[in-house]
N, CA and C of each residue as an Amber inpcrd file, in Angstrom:
protein
   477
   0.8180000  -1.1880000   0.0000000   0.0000000   0.0000000   0.0000000
   0.8650000   1.2560000   0.0000000   2.0130000   1.1830000   0.6310000
   2.8980000   2.3360000   0.6640000   3.3180000   2.7540000  -0.7350000
   3.4930000   1.7770000  -1.6390000   3.9300000   2.0540000  -3.0030000
   2.7710000   2.1820000  -3.9780000   1.5790000   2.2350000  -3.4480000
   0.3700000   2.3760000  -4.2520000   0.2400000   1.2990000  -5.3140000
   0.6010000   0.0720000  -4.9160000   0.4560000  -1.0920000  -5.7850000
  -0.5730000  -1.9970000  -5.1230000  -1.4980000  -2.4650000  -5.9170000
  -2.5000000  -3.3600000  -5.3430000  -2.7680000  -4.5160000  -6.2890000
  -3.3000000  -5.5800000  -5.7270000  -3.7020000  -6.7400000  -6.4980000
  -5.1930000  -6.9240000  -6.2810000  -5.9090000  -6.9570000  -7.3490000
  -7.3350000  -7.2240000  -7.2720000  -7.5210000  -8.6720000  -7.6990000
  -8.0350000  -9.4940000  -6.8100000  -8.2440000 -10.9070000  -7.1170000
  -9.7240000 -11.1400000  -7.3640000 -10.0960000 -11.2940000  -8.6050000
 -11.4870000 -11.5170000  -8.9430000 -11.8830000 -12.9240000  -8.5300000
 -13.0660000 -13.0600000  -8.0220000 -13.4340000 -14.3090000  -7.3660000
 -13.6670000 -15.5060000  -8.2660000 -14.0850000 -15.3630000  -9.5010000
 -14.3960000 -16.5440000 -10.3060000 -13.2060000 -17.4820000 -10.4960000
 -12.0120000 -16.9950000 -10.8570000 -10.8870000 -17.9270000 -10.9300000
 -10.5770000 -18.5630000  -9.5730000 -10.8100000 -17.8240000  -8.5050000
 -10.5520000 -18.3840000  -7.1840000 -11.6230000 -19.3900000  -6.7620000
 -12.8120000 -19.2780000  -7.2790000 -13.8490000 -20.2520000  -6.9310000
 -13.4060000 -21.6610000  -7.2920000 -12.8600000 -21.8360000  -8.4880000
 -12.5710000 -23.1690000  -8.9830000 -11.1510000 -23.6600000  -8.8260000
 -10.2680000 -22.8760000  -8.2340000  -8.8740000 -23.3160000  -8.1030000
  -8.7820000 -24.4790000  -7.1180000  -8.1380000 -25.5950000  -7.5120000
  -8.1210000 -26.7900000  -6.6600000  -7.2790000 -26.6980000  -5.3840000
  -6.4350000 -25.6770000  -5.2630000  -5.6090000 -25.5600000  -4.0610000
  -6.0040000 -24.3780000  -3.1810000  -6.2420000 -23.2270000  -3.7820000
  -6.5520000 -22.0400000  -2.9820000  -7.9110000 -21.4380000  -3.3280000
  -8.7340000 -22.2060000  -4.0050000 -10.0380000 -21.7000000  -4.4250000
 -11.0560000 -21.6660000  -3.2980000 -12.0060000 -20.7630000  -3.4340000
 -13.0710000 -20.6280000  -2.4340000 -13.7720000 -21.9400000  -2.1440000
 -14.0850000 -22.7030000  -3.1770000 -14.8600000 -23.9250000  -3.0030000
 -13.9970000 -25.1190000  -2.5980000 -12.9180000 -25.3360000  -3.3270000
 -12.0800000 -26.5000000  -3.0570000 -11.4060000 -26.4190000  -1.6890000
 -10.8700000 -25.2710000  -1.3650000 -10.2010000 -25.1260000  -0.0740000
 -11.1900000 -25.2860000   1.0730000 -12.3610000 -24.7000000   0.9390000
 -13.3910000 -24.8560000   1.9760000 -13.7600000 -26.3280000   2.1430000
 -13.9920000 -27.0230000   1.0250000 -14.3520000 -28.4460000   1.1030000
 -13.2550000 -29.2450000   1.8040000 -12.0090000 -28.9770000   1.4700000
 -10.8890000 -29.6890000   2.1060000 -10.8150000 -29.3590000   3.5910000
 -10.9340000 -28.0840000   3.9420000 -10.8520000 -27.6960000   5.3550000
 -12.0330000 -28.2330000   6.1620000 -13.1580000 -28.4450000   5.5040000
 -14.3290000 -29.0140000   6.1670000 -14.2790000 -30.5400000   6.2350000
 -13.2420000 -31.1330000   5.6400000 -13.0540000 -32.5790000   5.7220000
 -13.7880000 -33.3940000   4.6650000 -14.1760000 -32.7550000   3.5770000
 -14.8590000 -33.4770000   2.5100000 -13.8810000 -34.4010000   1.7890000
 -14.4010000 -35.5020000   1.2450000 -13.6090000 -36.4950000   0.5050000
 -14.2120000 -36.6810000  -0.8870000 -13.5260000 -37.4830000  -1.7000000
 -14.0020000 -37.8250000  -3.0430000 -14.4230000 -36.5720000  -3.8160000
 -13.5660000 -35.5670000  -3.7860000 -13.8820000 -34.2840000  -4.4040000
 -13.8210000 -34.3670000  -5.9240000 -14.7890000 -33.7260000  -6.5530000
 -14.7960000 -33.6290000  -8.0090000 -15.4080000 -32.3010000  -8.4210000
 -15.1020000 -31.8870000  -9.6130000 -15.5800000 -30.6090000 -10.1320000
 -17.0850000 -30.6600000 -10.3480000 -17.7400000 -29.5840000  -9.9630000
 -19.1460000 -29.3860000 -10.2990000 -19.2510000 -28.1250000 -11.1420000
 -19.6360000 -28.2690000 -12.3760000 -19.8680000 -27.1630000 -13.2990000
 -18.7130000 -26.1460000 -13.3260000 -17.5340000 -26.6130000 -13.4920000
 -16.2970000 -25.8570000 -13.7010000 -15.7330000 -25.1550000 -12.4720000
 -16.5570000 -24.5490000 -11.6040000 -15.9930000 -23.8050000 -10.4780000
 -16.4300000 -24.3080000  -9.1070000 -17.4460000 -25.1310000  -9.0710000
 -17.9100000 -25.6750000  -7.7980000 -17.2180000 -26.9880000  -7.4860000
 -17.5290000 -27.5440000  -6.3230000 -16.9560000 -28.8230000  -5.9220000
 -18.0580000 -29.6980000  -5.3290000 -17.9910000 -30.9610000  -5.6770000
 -18.9150000 -31.9680000  -5.1700000 -18.0980000 -32.9360000  -4.3330000
 -18.6550000 -33.3690000  -3.1950000 -17.9030000 -34.2930000  -2.3590000
 -18.7610000 -34.9970000  -1.3350000 -18.1060000 -35.8600000  -0.5980000
 -18.7610000 -36.6120000   0.4680000 -18.0960000 -36.2700000   1.7960000
 -18.8080000 -36.5620000   2.8710000 -18.2710000 -36.3490000   4.2090000
 -18.9520000 -37.3240000   5.1480000 -18.4280000 -37.4100000   6.3550000
 -19.0090000 -38.3220000   7.3390000 -20.4830000 -37.9640000   7.5480000
 -21.3590000 -38.9700000   7.6280000 -22.7830000 -38.6830000   7.8570000
 -22.9840000 -37.8300000   9.1160000 -23.8460000 -36.8410000   8.9860000
 -24.0740000 -35.9040000  10.0830000 -25.5270000 -35.4310000  10.0160000
 -26.0960000 -35.1280000  11.1680000 -27.4300000 -34.5380000  11.2080000
 -27.3610000 -33.1660000  10.5260000 -28.3690000 -32.8360000   9.7570000
 -28.3220000 -31.6040000   8.9790000 -28.1630000 -30.3720000   9.8660000
 -28.7630000 -30.3710000  11.0560000 -28.6220000 -29.2150000  11.9550000
 -27.1800000 -29.0480000  12.4240000 -26.4730000 -30.1700000  12.6000000
 -25.0580000 -30.1220000  12.9880000 -24.2310000 -29.5630000  11.8280000
 -24.5470000 -29.9930000  10.6100000 -23.8520000 -29.4660000   9.4390000
 -24.0410000 -27.9580000   9.3280000 -25.2620000 -27.5020000   9.5270000
 -25.5280000 -26.0590000   9.4690000 -24.6660000 -25.3300000  10.4940000
 -24.6080000 -25.8360000  11.7090000 -23.8030000 -25.2060000  12.7620000
 -22.3140000 -25.2030000  12.3960000 -21.8190000 -26.2870000  11.8260000
 -20.4150000 -26.3570000  11.4200000 -20.1080000 -25.3210000  10.3370000
 -21.0150000 -25.2060000   9.3750000 -20.8090000 -24.2360000   8.2950000
 -20.8890000 -22.7990000   8.8020000 -21.8200000 -22.5380000   9.7190000
 -21.9110000 -21.1930000  10.2980000 -20.6320000 -20.8360000  11.0470000
 -20.0600000 -21.7990000  11.7490000 -18.8020000 -21.5550000  12.4680000
 -17.6530000 -21.3470000  11.4710000 -17.5930000 -22.1620000  10.4400000
 -16.5140000 -22.0550000   9.4520000 -16.5460000 -20.7080000   8.7370000
 -17.7200000 -20.3040000   8.2860000 -17.8390000 -19.0580000   7.5260000
 -18.0820000 -17.8240000   8.4000000 -18.2820000 -18.0180000   9.6890000
 -18.5970000 -16.9120000  10.6030000 -19.7800000 -16.1080000  10.0870000
 -20.8190000 -16.8110000   9.6960000 -21.9960000 -16.1710000   9.1130000
 -23.2190000 -17.0540000   9.3680000 -24.3180000 -16.4300000   9.6790000
 -25.5690000 -17.1520000   9.8890000 -26.0900000 -17.6730000   8.5560000
 -26.5530000 -18.9080000   8.5590000 -27.0840000 -19.5220000   7.3460000
 -28.5620000 -19.2070000   7.1700000 -28.9530000 -19.0500000   5.9210000
 -30.3530000 -19.0390000   5.5350000 -30.5850000 -20.3910000   4.8890000
 -31.5650000 -21.1310000   5.3690000 -31.6960000 -22.5180000   4.9270000
 -33.1080000 -22.8590000   4.4730000 -33.1590000 -23.8300000   3.5900000
 -34.3890000 -24.5360000   3.2400000 -34.0530000 -25.9970000   3.4910000
 -34.4220000 -26.4980000   4.6550000 -34.1110000 -27.8810000   5.0010000
 -35.2020000 -28.7700000   4.4200000 -34.8430000 -29.4690000   3.3550000
 -35.8620000 -30.1790000   2.5950000 -35.4560000 -31.6090000   2.2420000
 -34.3690000 -32.0950000   2.8050000 -33.8950000 -33.4340000   2.4880000
 -33.9430000 -34.3350000   3.7070000 -33.1190000 -35.3520000   3.6850000
 -33.0350000 -36.3170000   4.7790000 -32.4550000 -35.6750000   6.0350000
 -32.7970000 -36.2200000   7.1810000 -32.2830000 -35.7060000   8.4560000
 -30.7680000 -35.8450000   8.5330000 -30.2320000 -36.9170000   7.9610000
 -28.7880000 -37.1390000   7.9580000 -28.2680000 -36.8970000   6.5470000
 -27.1420000 -36.2300000   6.4590000 -26.5710000 -35.8830000   5.1570000
 -25.1000000 -36.2890000   5.1280000 -24.6260000 -36.7240000   3.9470000
 -23.2280000 -37.1610000   3.8270000 -22.6020000 -36.7680000   2.4870000
 -23.2700000 -35.9130000   1.7350000 -22.7110000 -35.4670000   0.4610000
 -23.2640000 -34.0850000   0.1380000 -22.5050000 -33.3530000  -0.6680000
 -22.9630000 -32.0220000  -1.0030000 -22.2170000 -31.4130000  -2.1640000
 -22.7120000 -30.2730000  -2.5600000 -22.0600000 -29.4420000  -3.5700000
 -21.8600000 -28.0740000  -2.9400000 -20.6790000 -27.5290000  -3.1390000
 -20.3410000 -26.2080000  -2.6240000 -20.0250000 -25.3150000  -3.8120000
 -20.7830000 -24.2380000  -3.9430000 -20.5890000 -23.2730000  -5.0240000
 -20.7820000 -21.8840000  -4.4340000 -19.6860000 -21.2440000  -4.0890000
 -19.7070000 -19.9810000  -3.3460000 -20.3860000 -18.8460000  -4.0990000
 -20.5950000 -17.7490000  -3.3770000 -21.1370000 -16.5350000  -3.9770000
 -22.5810000 -16.6620000  -4.4110000 -22.8430000 -16.3400000  -5.6650000
 -24.1910000 -16.3640000  -6.2110000 -24.5390000 -17.6820000  -6.8680000
 -24.0540000 -18.7630000  -6.3200000 -24.2510000 -20.0850000  -6.9120000
 -25.6620000 -20.6320000  -6.8320000 -26.5610000 -19.9280000  -6.1560000
 -27.9300000 -20.4320000  -6.0110000 -28.5750000 -20.7400000  -7.3660000
 -28.1160000 -20.0870000  -8.4070000 -28.6870000 -20.3080000  -9.7420000
 -28.4710000 -21.7340000 -10.2320000 -27.5040000 -22.4370000  -9.6400000
 -27.1750000 -23.7990000 -10.0400000 -27.9090000 -24.8530000  -9.1970000
 -28.7930000 -24.4340000  -8.3300000 -29.5250000 -25.3880000  -7.4900000
 -30.2610000 -26.4480000  -8.3070000 -31.0000000 -26.1120000  -9.3570000
 -31.6740000 -27.1730000 -10.1180000 -30.6960000 -28.2000000 -10.6980000
 -29.5540000 -27.7500000 -11.1760000 -28.5500000 -28.6740000 -11.7120000
 -27.9490000 -29.5170000 -10.5820000 -27.7080000 -28.8970000  -9.4430000
 -27.1450000 -29.6270000  -8.2970000 -28.1130000 -30.7130000  -7.8150000
 -29.3990000 -30.4280000  -7.8510000 -30.3940000 -31.4010000  -7.3970000
 -30.3590000 -32.6780000  -8.2320000 -29.9380000 -32.5800000  -9.4720000
 -29.8460000 -33.7530000 -10.3370000 -28.6180000 -34.6110000 -10.0170000
 -27.7270000 -34.0980000  -9.1840000 -26.4910000 -34.8110000  -8.8310000
 -26.6850000 -35.7900000  -7.6630000 -27.8690000 -35.9060000  -7.1640000
 -28.1980000 -36.7930000  -6.0300000 -27.2470000 -36.6110000  -4.8410000
 -27.1450000 -35.3820000  -4.3830000 -26.3910000 -35.0750000  -3.1680000
 -27.3840000 -34.6400000  -2.0990000 -26.9430000 -34.6450000  -0.8550000
 -27.8240000 -34.2950000   0.2460000 -28.0280000 -32.8120000   0.4620000
 -27.0490000 -32.0000000   0.0400000 -27.1810000 -30.5640000   0.2890000
 -26.4510000 -29.7640000  -0.7700000 -26.8960000 -28.5310000  -0.9110000
 -26.2740000 -27.5750000  -1.8150000 -25.9330000 -26.3450000  -0.9890000
 -24.6590000 -25.9870000  -0.9610000 -24.1580000 -24.8960000  -0.1300000
 -23.6650000 -23.7840000  -1.0530000 -24.1230000 -22.5680000  -0.7850000
 -23.7430000 -21.4320000  -1.6110000 -23.6770000 -20.1840000  -0.7490000
 -23.5420000 -19.0520000  -1.4030000 -23.4340000 -17.7960000  -0.6750000
 -24.7690000 -17.1150000  -0.4550000 -25.4190000 -16.7320000  -1.5380000
 -26.6760000 -16.0180000  -1.3830000 -27.8050000 -16.7640000  -2.0680000
 -28.9720000 -16.1870000  -2.0690000 -30.1420000 -16.8850000  -2.5890000
 -31.1400000 -15.9020000  -3.1710000 -32.0580000 -16.4700000  -3.8950000
 -33.2100000 -15.7350000  -4.3790000 -34.4300000 -16.5500000  -3.9480000
 -35.5500000 -15.9230000  -3.8140000 -36.7460000 -16.5590000  -3.2550000
 -37.0970000 -17.9030000  -3.9000000 -36.9860000 -18.0930000  -5.1980000
 -37.3480000 -19.3880000  -5.7770000 -36.5240000 -20.5770000  -5.2610000
 -35.3670000 -20.3240000  -4.6700000 -34.5460000 -21.4200000  -4.1470000
 -35.3200000 -22.2480000  -3.1240000 -36.1600000 -21.6030000  -2.3390000
 -36.9610000 -22.3030000  -1.3320000 -37.8320000 -23.3700000  -1.9940000
 -38.5710000 -22.9730000  -3.0130000 -39.4570000 -23.9070000  -3.7000000
 -38.6980000 -25.0170000  -4.4030000 -37.6190000 -24.6740000  -5.0790000
 -36.8190000 -25.6830000  -5.7760000 -36.2700000 -26.6980000  -4.7840000
 -35.7290000 -26.2250000  -3.6660000 -35.1730000 -27.1370000  -2.6600000
 -36.2380000 -28.1200000  -2.1760000 -37.4250000 -27.6220000  -1.8960000
 -38.4940000 -28.4970000  -1.4120000 -39.0070000 -29.4350000  -2.5030000
 -39.1170000 -28.9490000  -3.7200000 -39.5510000 -29.8150000  -4.8210000
 -38.5450000 -30.9280000  -5.0850000 -37.2660000 -30.6030000  -4.9990000
 -36.2060000 -31.5690000  -5.2980000 -35.7400000 -32.3550000  -4.0670000
 -36.2430000 -31.9900000  -2.8970000 -35.8940000 -32.6420000  -1.6300000
 -34.3840000 -32.6400000  -1.3810000 -33.8220000 -31.4360000  -1.4700000
 -32.4010000 -31.2340000  -1.2060000 -32.2700000 -30.0690000  -0.2280000
 -31.3630000 -30.2010000   0.7310000 -31.1160000 -29.0970000   1.6600000
 -30.3990000 -27.9740000   0.9120000 -30.8750000 -26.7510000   1.1190000
 -30.2580000 -25.5700000   0.5150000 -29.7460000 -24.6890000   1.6350000
 -28.4620000 -24.3540000   1.5940000 -27.8360000 -23.5670000   2.6590000
 -27.0950000 -22.3830000   2.0440000 -27.5030000 -21.1870000   2.4080000
 -26.8430000 -19.9710000   1.9240000 -26.1380000 -19.3120000   3.1080000
 -24.8210000 -19.1380000   2.9840000 -24.0130000 -18.6300000   4.0900000
 -23.4030000 -17.2640000   3.8400000 -23.9870000 -16.5250000   2.9350000
 -23.5080000 -15.1730000   2.6640000 -22.5680000 -15.1310000   1.4790000
 -22.8940000 -14.3020000   0.5030000 -22.0740000 -14.1700000  -0.7020000
 -20.6270000 -13.8290000  -0.3380000 -20.4640000 -12.8000000   0.4480000
 -19.1210000 -12.3620000   0.8210000 -18.4160000 -13.3860000   1.6970000
 -19.1240000 -13.9440000   2.6670000 -18.5080000 -14.9060000   3.5900000
 -17.9420000 -16.1200000   2.8600000 -18.6640000 -16.6100000   1.8440000
 -18.1900000 -17.7910000   1.1270000 -17.0900000 -17.4760000   0.1240000
 -16.8370000 -16.1910000  -0.0980000 -15.7990000 -15.8360000  -1.0570000
 -14.6020000 -15.1420000  -0.4060000 -14.4060000 -15.3770000   0.8770000
 -13.2210000 -14.8770000   1.5740000 -12.1400000 -15.9430000   1.6670000
 -12.5260000 -17.1940000   1.5320000 -11.5960000 -18.3190000   1.6780000
 -10.4470000 -18.2080000   0.6760000 -10.7660000 -18.0270000  -0.5970000
  -9.7540000 -17.9580000  -1.6490000  -8.8360000 -16.7460000  -1.5480000
  -9.3880000 -15.5450000  -1.4070000  -8.4940000 -14.3790000  -1.2950000
  -7.5460000 -14.4560000  -0.1010000  -8.0240000 -14.9800000   1.0230000
  -7.1230000 -15.1470000   2.1790000  -5.9970000 -16.1130000   1.8380000
  -6.3550000 -17.2240000   1.1970000  -5.3460000 -18.2180000   0.8240000
  -4.3850000 -17.6550000  -0.2180000  -4.8960000 -16.8650000  -1.1580000
  -4.0360000 -16.2510000  -2.1690000  -3.0510000 -15.2820000  -1.5330000
  -3.5060000 -14.4730000  -0.6060000  -2.6060000 -13.5370000   0.0860000
  -1.4980000 -14.2930000   0.7920000  -1.8450000 -15.3750000   1.4600000
  -0.8510000 -16.1930000   2.1510000   0.1210000 -16.8300000   1.1500000
  -0.3960000 -17.3340000   0.0580000   0.4380000 -17.9550000  -0.9790000
   1.4330000 -16.9490000  -1.5520000   0.9620000 -15.7460000  -1.8600000
   1.8610000 -14.7240000  -2.4040000   2.9430000 -14.3420000  -1.4110000
   2.5630000 -14.2180000  -0.1530000   3.5380000 -13.8700000   0.8920000
   4.5830000 -14.9660000   1.0520000   4.1320000 -16.2200000   1.0850000
   5.0460000 -17.3430000   1.3240000   5.8770000 -17.7060000   0.1020000
   5.2920000 -17.6800000  -1.0730000   5.9820000 -18.1280000  -2.2820000
   6.8630000 -17.0670000  -2.9140000   6.4420000 -15.8260000  -2.8370000
   7.1630000 -14.7730000  -3.5390000   7.7220000 -13.7100000  -2.6050000
   7.5450000 -13.9110000  -1.3170000   8.0200000 -12.9660000  -0.3100000
   7.4850000 -11.5570000  -0.5810000   6.2490000 -11.5230000  -1.0480000
   5.5600000 -10.2670000  -1.3070000   4.6030000 -10.0310000  -0.1530000
   4.7200000  -8.8900000   0.4700000   3.8010000  -8.5900000   1.5580000
   2.3970000  -8.4490000   0.9980000   1.4900000  -9.2250000   1.5380000
   0.1130000  -9.2280000   1.0560000  -0.8330000  -9.0390000   2.2280000
  -1.8430000  -8.2470000   2.0030000  -2.8440000  -8.0000000   3.0320000
  -4.2140000  -8.3590000   2.4830000  -4.9670000  -9.0880000   3.2720000
  -6.3660000  -9.3480000   2.9400000  -7.1930000  -8.3460000   3.7250000
  -7.9180000  -7.5090000   3.0330000  -8.7430000  -6.5110000   3.6810000
 -10.1410000  -7.0830000   3.8570000 -10.4910000  -7.3730000   5.0740000
 -11.7900000  -7.9650000   5.3730000 -12.7680000  -6.8420000   5.7070000
 -13.5650000  -6.4820000   4.7220000 -14.5410000  -5.4160000   4.9000000
 -15.8860000  -6.0700000   5.1900000 -16.4750000  -5.8230000   6.3510000
 -17.7440000  -6.4770000   6.7100000 -18.8500000  -6.2140000   5.6950000
 -19.5630000  -7.2720000   5.3790000 -20.6860000  -7.2000000   4.4510000
 -21.7000000  -8.2530000   4.9060000 -22.8970000  -7.8670000   5.2690000
 -23.8610000  -8.8330000   5.8000000 -24.4840000  -9.7380000   4.7500000
 -24.2220000  -9.4770000   3.4700000 -24.8560000 -10.2800000   2.4150000
 -23.9610000 -11.3740000   1.8980000
């Protein structure tokens, strides 16, 4: 900042990066297994079976954000798709993947109906909250790999 040089990291490339991406890194840190790409930037995976309310609490703690949910699937869940930010638009496609839950950042009102029609849990944890994982990891990577001082500016955003 002293030299008036900045790096703007746009979120879409970070969503799908397998090491420092918003989705892949979150899935790995949450202990997901059998990870595979979902629609180029999202991630699909499995995890130990857990009651859906426990999963919601774990995600709220991980993202430090209250979830907005449509709980419409089985009481116990062991698979999901994670697509950060405005990924709610992919809910119908995710429902065809036979997973227990779809996790994203924000939502639009029709997500409620789609989740219930498709019997899949829908969890929205905040657009901004789900897209902080990658930029934080990128800042750390730049600092460690290139010895470039990097700062992640965490500006509060309730959405």
